[in-house]
CSV table of C-alpha atoms in Angstrom, one decimal:
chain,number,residue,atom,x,y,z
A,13,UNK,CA,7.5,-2.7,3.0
A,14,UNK,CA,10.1,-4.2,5.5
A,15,UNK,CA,7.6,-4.7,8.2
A,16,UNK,CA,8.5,-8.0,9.5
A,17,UNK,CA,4.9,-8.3,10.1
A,18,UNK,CA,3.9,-12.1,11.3
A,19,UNK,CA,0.7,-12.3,9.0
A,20,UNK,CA,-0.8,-15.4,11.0
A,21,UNK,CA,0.0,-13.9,13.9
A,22,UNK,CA,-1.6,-10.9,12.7
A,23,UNK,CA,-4.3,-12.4,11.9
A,24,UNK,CA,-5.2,-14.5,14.8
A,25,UNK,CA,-4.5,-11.4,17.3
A,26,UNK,CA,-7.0,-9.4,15.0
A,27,UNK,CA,-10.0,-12.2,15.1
A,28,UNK,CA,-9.4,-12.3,18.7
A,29,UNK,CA,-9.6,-8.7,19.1
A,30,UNK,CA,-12.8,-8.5,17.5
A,31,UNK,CA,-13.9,-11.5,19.1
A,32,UNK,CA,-13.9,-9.2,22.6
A,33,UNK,CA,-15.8,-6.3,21.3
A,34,UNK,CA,-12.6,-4.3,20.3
A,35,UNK,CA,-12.6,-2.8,16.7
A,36,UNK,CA,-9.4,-3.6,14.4
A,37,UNK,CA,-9.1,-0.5,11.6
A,38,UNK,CA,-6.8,-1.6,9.1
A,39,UNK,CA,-5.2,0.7,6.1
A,40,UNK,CA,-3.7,-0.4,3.4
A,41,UNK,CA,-0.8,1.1,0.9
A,42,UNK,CA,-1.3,0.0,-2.7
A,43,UNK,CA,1.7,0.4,-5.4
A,44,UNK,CA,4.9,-0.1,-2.8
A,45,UNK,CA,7.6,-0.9,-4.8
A,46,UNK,CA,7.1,-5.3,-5.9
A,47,UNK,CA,3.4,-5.1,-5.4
A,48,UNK,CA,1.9,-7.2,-8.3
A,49,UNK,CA,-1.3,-8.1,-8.6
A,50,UNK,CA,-0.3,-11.6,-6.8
A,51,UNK,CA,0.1,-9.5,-3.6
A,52,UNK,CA,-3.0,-7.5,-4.1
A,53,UNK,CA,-4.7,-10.8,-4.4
A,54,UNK,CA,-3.1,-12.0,-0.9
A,55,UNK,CA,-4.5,-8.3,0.7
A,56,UNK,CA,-7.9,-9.7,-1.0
A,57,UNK,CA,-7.5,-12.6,0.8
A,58,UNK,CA,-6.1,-11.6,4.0
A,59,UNK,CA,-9.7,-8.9,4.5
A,60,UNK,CA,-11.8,-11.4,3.5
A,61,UNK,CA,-10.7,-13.9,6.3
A,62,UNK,CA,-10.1,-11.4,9.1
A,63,UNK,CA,-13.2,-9.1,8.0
A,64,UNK,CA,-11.4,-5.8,10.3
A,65,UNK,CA,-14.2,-3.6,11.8
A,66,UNK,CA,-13.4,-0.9,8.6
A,67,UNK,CA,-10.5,0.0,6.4
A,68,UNK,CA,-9.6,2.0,3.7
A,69,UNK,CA,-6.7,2.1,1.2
A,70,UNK,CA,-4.6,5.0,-0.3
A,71,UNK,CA,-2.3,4.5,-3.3
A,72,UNK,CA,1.3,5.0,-1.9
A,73,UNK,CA,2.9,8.5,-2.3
A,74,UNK,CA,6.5,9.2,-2.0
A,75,UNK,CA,7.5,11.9,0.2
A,76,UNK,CA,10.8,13.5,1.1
A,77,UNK,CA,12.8,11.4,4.1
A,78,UNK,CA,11.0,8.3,3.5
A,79,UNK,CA,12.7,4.7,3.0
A,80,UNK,CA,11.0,4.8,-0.5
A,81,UNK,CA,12.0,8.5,-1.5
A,82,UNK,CA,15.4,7.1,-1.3
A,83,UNK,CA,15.1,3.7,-2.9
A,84,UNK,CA,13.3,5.9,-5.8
A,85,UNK,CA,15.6,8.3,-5.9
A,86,UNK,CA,18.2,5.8,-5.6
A,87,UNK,CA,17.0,3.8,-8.4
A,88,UNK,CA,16.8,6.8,-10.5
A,89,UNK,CA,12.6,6.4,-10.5
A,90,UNK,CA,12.8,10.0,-9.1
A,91,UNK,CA,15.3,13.2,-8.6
A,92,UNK,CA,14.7,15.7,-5.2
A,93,UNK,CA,14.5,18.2,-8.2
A,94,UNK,CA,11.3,17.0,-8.6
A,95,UNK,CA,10.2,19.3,-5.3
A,96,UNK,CA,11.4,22.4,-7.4
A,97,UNK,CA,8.8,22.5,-9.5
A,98,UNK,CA,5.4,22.7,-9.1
A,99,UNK,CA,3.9,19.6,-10.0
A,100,UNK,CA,1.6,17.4,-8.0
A,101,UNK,CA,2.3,15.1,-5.3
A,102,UNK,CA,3.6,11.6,-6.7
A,103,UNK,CA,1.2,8.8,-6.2
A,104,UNK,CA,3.5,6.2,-8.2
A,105,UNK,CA,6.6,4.7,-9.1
A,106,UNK,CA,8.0,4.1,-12.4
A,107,UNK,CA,7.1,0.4,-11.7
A,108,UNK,CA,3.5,1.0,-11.6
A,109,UNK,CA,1.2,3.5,-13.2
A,110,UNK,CA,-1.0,5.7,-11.5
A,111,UNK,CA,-4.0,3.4,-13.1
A,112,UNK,CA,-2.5,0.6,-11.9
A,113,UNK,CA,-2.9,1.2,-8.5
A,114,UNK,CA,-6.6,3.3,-9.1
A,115,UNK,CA,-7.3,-0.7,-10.4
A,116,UNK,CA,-5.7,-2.1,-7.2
A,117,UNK,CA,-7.6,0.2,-5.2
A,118,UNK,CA,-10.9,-0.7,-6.6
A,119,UNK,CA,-10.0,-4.4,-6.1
A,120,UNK,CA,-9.7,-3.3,-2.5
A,121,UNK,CA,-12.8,-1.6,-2.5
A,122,UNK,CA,-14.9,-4.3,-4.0
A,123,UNK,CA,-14.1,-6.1,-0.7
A,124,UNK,CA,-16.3,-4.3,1.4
């Protein structure tokens, strides 16, 4: 997701967080475009070795204005006709299936 996120460094500033009383709430997107299951496995990973005071995960959805409207739209995954019509919110790409990530997210779940 372009985060430029130091995961070790996350991680170490997250035990020692909890390790001082304060809670670390983490949430998670599932189904961003190159997820595989080898990257839901390394989100396995990464909450079993931190263990954060709660989380929760949400399939992604696209909306309007976001990096990853564009990209889809820009990929030809999706068309800004698509707000025309009344149809519900999109949880997925083209690259994953809706019960793709519904299997991610229960992988996610199982974790608690």
């Amino acid at each position: 997701m372009n985060k430029n996120l130091d995961i070790e460094l996350a991680k170490i500033n997250m035990k020692k967080l909890m390790a001082v009383g304060i809670e670390v709430v983490c949430l998670f997107i599932v189904g961003y475009p190159g997820e595989t299951d080898e990257t839901i496995q390394e989100t396995i990973d990464f909450i079993r070795e931190v263990k954060p005071s709660s989380w929760c995960c949400q399939p992604l959805m696209i909306f309007p204005g976001t990096k990853v409207y564009r990209d889809c739209v820009k990929w030809g995954w999706i068309s800004d006709d698509y707000w025309l019509q009344d149809l519900p919110q999109p949880y997925y790409t083209r690259e994953q299936p809706f019960s793709k990530l519904q299997e991610w997210t229960q992988k996610l779940l199982q974790c608690m």
